[in-house]
């Protein structure tokens, strides 16, 4: 069973930056795509950014485009989320996620697409 381990969350002021990291526990795991989701209290889990391993193509939610950057290190089975110009509405529990790519149409766009989840790391942004 692959485990995804996140780090880098914390509490910051609006306008500041944070960098989230996620690494897979097994060095041989080769995901089709990886993503960052977030879930605020009382809200549904939503995708923030996703990246596809072979093409390095990245996609972002409209709410974070231009402020967040997702990147990957395939050699380390790691994915990162650089978050700049943070806003109070970015406050949420952030989850690392991966799709192995075994389905007919693998994707990392929706929670139901995901094969493996991290346990989450809290990001709190105060005004």
PDB file of C-alpha atoms in Angstrom:
ATOM      1  CA  UNK A   1       0.000   0.000   0.000  1.00  0.00           C
ATOM      2  CA  UNK A   2       1.453   3.331  -1.061  1.00  0.00           C
ATOM      3  CA  UNK A   3       1.438   6.084   1.522  1.00  0.00           C
ATOM      4  CA  UNK A   4       1.594   9.770   0.679  1.00  0.00           C
ATOM      5  CA  UNK A   5       3.216  11.941   3.331  1.00  0.00           C
ATOM      6  CA  UNK A   6       2.620  15.702   3.298  1.00  0.00           C
ATOM      7  CA  UNK A   7       4.547  18.442   5.040  1.00  0.00           C
ATOM      8  CA  UNK A   8       4.820  22.210   5.000  1.00  0.00           C
ATOM      9  CA  UNK A   9       1.466  23.440   6.276  1.00  0.00           C
ATOM     10  CA  UNK A  10       1.183  26.161   8.882  1.00  0.00           C
ATOM     11  CA  UNK A  11      -0.311  29.492   9.889  1.00  0.00           C
ATOM     12  CA  UNK A  12       0.568  32.649   7.968  1.00  0.00           C
ATOM     13  CA  UNK A  13      -0.706  36.162   7.370  1.00  0.00           C
ATOM     14  CA  UNK A  14      -2.509  37.129   4.194  1.00  0.00           C
ATOM     15  CA  UNK A  15      -0.044  37.857   1.403  1.00  0.00           C
ATOM     16  CA  UNK A  16       2.584  35.449   2.685  1.00  0.00           C
ATOM     17  CA  UNK A  17       3.740  32.182   1.133  1.00  0.00           C
ATOM     18  CA  UNK A  18       3.920  28.498   2.014  1.00  0.00           C
ATOM     19  CA  UNK A  19       5.336  25.468   0.226  1.00  0.00           C
ATOM     20  CA  UNK A  20       3.713  22.080   0.631  1.00  0.00           C
ATOM     21  CA  UNK A  21       5.596  18.868  -0.067  1.00  0.00           C
ATOM     22  CA  UNK A  22       4.370  15.336  -0.612  1.00  0.00           C
ATOM     23  CA  UNK A  23       6.381  12.169  -1.055  1.00  0.00           C
ATOM     24  CA  UNK A  24       5.306   8.612  -1.814  1.00  0.00           C
ATOM     25  CA  UNK A  25       6.502   5.941   0.604  1.00  0.00           C
ATOM     26  CA  UNK A  26       7.518   3.507  -2.135  1.00  0.00           C
ATOM     27  CA  UNK A  27      10.332   4.543  -4.443  1.00  0.00           C
ATOM     28  CA  UNK A  28       9.042   2.261  -7.202  1.00  0.00           C
ATOM     29  CA  UNK A  29       5.577   3.844  -7.308  1.00  0.00           C
ATOM     30  CA  UNK A  30       5.001   5.649 -10.581  1.00  0.00           C
ATOM     31  CA  UNK A  31       1.718   7.566 -10.530  1.00  0.00           C
ATOM     32  CA  UNK A  32      -0.105   8.667 -13.673  1.00  0.00           C
ATOM     33  CA  UNK A  33      -0.862  12.023 -12.042  1.00  0.00           C
ATOM     34  CA  UNK A  34      -0.684  13.708  -8.679  1.00  0.00           C
ATOM     35  CA  UNK A  35      -2.745  16.507  -7.261  1.00  0.00           C
ATOM     36  CA  UNK A  36      -3.419  18.756  -4.315  1.00  0.00           C
ATOM     37  CA  UNK A  37      -6.963  18.950  -3.010  1.00  0.00           C
ATOM     38  CA  UNK A  38      -8.269  21.046  -0.155  1.00  0.00           C
ATOM     39  CA  UNK A  39     -11.267  20.940   2.114  1.00  0.00           C
ATOM     40  CA  UNK A  40     -12.500  23.776   4.290  1.00  0.00           C
ATOM     41  CA  UNK A  41     -14.954  23.176   7.178  1.00  0.00           C
ATOM     42  CA  UNK A  42     -18.457  22.619   5.846  1.00  0.00           C
ATOM     43  CA  UNK A  43     -17.312  22.519   2.237  1.00  0.00           C
ATOM     44  CA  UNK A  44     -16.659  19.766  -0.269  1.00  0.00           C
ATOM     45  CA  UNK A  45     -13.174  18.616  -1.125  1.00  0.00           C
ATOM     46  CA  UNK A  46     -11.945  20.421  -4.234  1.00  0.00           C
ATOM     47  CA  UNK A  47      -8.958  20.054  -6.520  1.00  0.00           C
ATOM     48  CA  UNK A  48      -6.487  22.913  -6.299  1.00  0.00           C
ATOM     49  CA  UNK A  49      -3.862  21.783  -8.795  1.00  0.00           C
ATOM     50  CA  UNK A  50      -2.910  18.607 -10.631  1.00  0.00           C
ATOM     51  CA  UNK A  51       0.104  17.518 -12.642  1.00  0.00           C
ATOM     52  CA  UNK A  52       0.613  14.637 -15.070  1.00  0.00           C
ATOM     53  CA  UNK A  53       3.795  12.667 -14.622  1.00  0.00           C
ATOM     54  CA  UNK A  54       4.849  11.948 -18.209  1.00  0.00           C
ATOM     55  CA  UNK A  55       3.927  15.283 -19.806  1.00  0.00           C
ATOM     56  CA  UNK A  56       4.526  17.542 -16.798  1.00  0.00           C
ATOM     57  CA  UNK A  57       1.261  19.294 -17.756  1.00  0.00           C
ATOM     58  CA  UNK A  58      -0.230  21.251 -14.866  1.00  0.00           C
ATOM     59  CA  UNK A  59      -3.767  22.522 -14.313  1.00  0.00           C
ATOM     60  CA  UNK A  60      -5.130  24.866 -11.666  1.00  0.00           C
ATOM     61  CA  UNK A  61      -8.417  25.840 -10.106  1.00  0.00           C
ATOM     62  CA  UNK A  62      -9.466  29.336 -11.163  1.00  0.00           C
ATOM     63  CA  UNK A  63      -9.287  30.524  -7.558  1.00  0.00           C
ATOM     64  CA  UNK A  64      -5.539  29.827  -7.299  1.00  0.00           C
ATOM     65  CA  UNK A  65      -4.302  30.335 -10.850  1.00  0.00           C
ATOM     66  CA  UNK A  66      -1.422  32.787 -10.923  1.00  0.00           C
ATOM     67  CA  UNK A  67      -0.740  32.364  -7.207  1.00  0.00           C
ATOM     68  CA  UNK A  68      -0.050  28.637  -6.787  1.00  0.00           C
ATOM     69  CA  UNK A  69       2.446  26.472  -8.667  1.00  0.00           C
ATOM     70  CA  UNK A  70       2.512  22.685  -8.668  1.00  0.00           C
ATOM     71  CA  UNK A  71       5.712  20.853  -9.536  1.00  0.00           C
ATOM     72  CA  UNK A  72       7.041  17.320  -9.382  1.00  0.00           C
ATOM     73  CA  UNK A  73      10.270  15.446  -8.890  1.00  0.00           C
ATOM     74  CA  UNK A  74       9.753  12.072 -10.547  1.00  0.00           C
ATOM     75  CA  UNK A  75      13.084  10.761  -9.304  1.00  0.00           C
ATOM     76  CA  UNK A  76      11.915  11.274  -5.721  1.00  0.00           C
ATOM     77  CA  UNK A  77       8.249  10.464  -6.321  1.00  0.00           C
ATOM     78  CA  UNK A  78       7.460  13.875  -4.868  1.00  0.00           C
ATOM     79  CA  UNK A  79       5.075  16.701  -5.668  1.00  0.00           C
ATOM     80  CA  UNK A  80       5.137  20.250  -4.379  1.00  0.00           C
ATOM     81  CA  UNK A  81       2.716  23.148  -4.127  1.00  0.00           C
ATOM     82  CA  UNK A  82       4.171  26.640  -3.904  1.00  0.00           C
ATOM     83  CA  UNK A  83       1.477  28.966  -2.580  1.00  0.00           C
ATOM     84  CA  UNK A  84       2.056  32.702  -2.895  1.00  0.00           C
ATOM     85  CA  UNK A  85      -0.131  35.686  -2.055  1.00  0.00           C
ATOM     86  CA  UNK A  86      -2.180  33.569   0.289  1.00  0.00           C
ATOM     87  CA  UNK A  87      -5.678  34.716   1.183  1.00  0.00           C
ATOM     88  CA  UNK A  88      -7.914  33.875   4.166  1.00  0.00           C
ATOM     89  CA  UNK A  89     -10.154  31.904   1.814  1.00  0.00           C
ATOM     90  CA  UNK A  90      -7.226  29.546   1.144  1.00  0.00           C
ATOM     91  CA  UNK A  91      -7.575  28.267   4.709  1.00  0.00           C
ATOM     92  CA  UNK A  92      -8.255  24.534   4.543  1.00  0.00           C
ATOM     93  CA  UNK A  93      -6.873  21.066   5.095  1.00  0.00           C
ATOM     94  CA  UNK A  94      -4.708  20.300   2.062  1.00  0.00           C
ATOM     95  CA  UNK A  95      -4.415  16.742   0.785  1.00  0.00           C
ATOM     96  CA  UNK A  96      -1.883  15.186  -1.527  1.00  0.00           C
ATOM     97  CA  UNK A  97      -3.413  12.684  -3.944  1.00  0.00           C
ATOM     98  CA  UNK A  98      -2.358  10.258  -6.668  1.00  0.00           C
ATOM     99  CA  UNK A  99      -3.910   8.234  -9.472  1.00  0.00           C
ATOM    100  CA  UNK A 100      -2.070   5.090 -10.523  1.00  0.00           C
ATOM    101  CA  UNK A 101      -3.405   5.230 -14.073  1.00  0.00           C
ATOM    102  CA  UNK A 102      -4.936   1.762 -14.299  1.00  0.00           C
ATOM    103  CA  UNK A 103      -8.458   2.876 -15.241  1.00  0.00           C
ATOM    104  CA  UNK A 104      -9.847   3.569 -18.719  1.00  0.00           C
ATOM    105  CA  UNK A 105      -9.666   7.350 -18.322  1.00  0.00           C
ATOM    106  CA  UNK A 106      -7.294   8.134 -15.478  1.00  0.00           C
ATOM    107  CA  UNK A 107      -7.419  11.609 -14.080  1.00  0.00           C
ATOM    108  CA  UNK A 108      -6.778  13.642 -10.964  1.00  0.00           C
ATOM    109  CA  UNK A 109      -9.644  16.086 -11.438  1.00  0.00           C
ATOM    110  CA  UNK A 110     -12.151  14.714  -8.928  1.00  0.00           C
ATOM    111  CA  UNK A 111     -11.942  13.033  -5.523  1.00  0.00           C
ATOM    112  CA  UNK A 112     -13.431   9.848  -7.013  1.00  0.00           C
ATOM    113  CA  UNK A 113     -10.513   9.648  -9.478  1.00  0.00           C
ATOM    114  CA  UNK A 114      -7.973   9.243  -6.681  1.00  0.00           C
ATOM    115  CA  UNK A 115      -6.339   5.955  -5.675  1.00  0.00           C
ATOM    116  CA  UNK A 116      -4.193   7.218  -2.781  1.00  0.00           C
ATOM    117  CA  UNK A 117      -4.591  10.084  -0.327  1.00  0.00           C
ATOM    118  CA  UNK A 118      -2.293  11.696   2.174  1.00  0.00           C
ATOM    119  CA  UNK A 119      -3.587  12.416   5.661  1.00  0.00           C
ATOM    120  CA  UNK A 120      -3.679  16.168   5.092  1.00  0.00           C
ATOM    121  CA  UNK A 121      -1.785  19.219   6.269  1.00  0.00           C
ATOM    122  CA  UNK A 122      -3.490  22.310   7.676  1.00  0.00           C
ATOM    123  CA  UNK A 123      -3.035  25.721   6.077  1.00  0.00           C
ATOM    124  CA  UNK A 124      -4.423  28.688   7.977  1.00  0.00           C
ATOM    125  CA  UNK A 125      -4.301  32.211   6.560  1.00  0.00           C
ATOM    126  CA  UNK A 126      -5.281  35.115   8.764  1.00  0.00           C
ATOM    127  CA  UNK A 127      -6.145  38.625   7.624  1.00  0.00           C
TER     128      UNK A 127
END
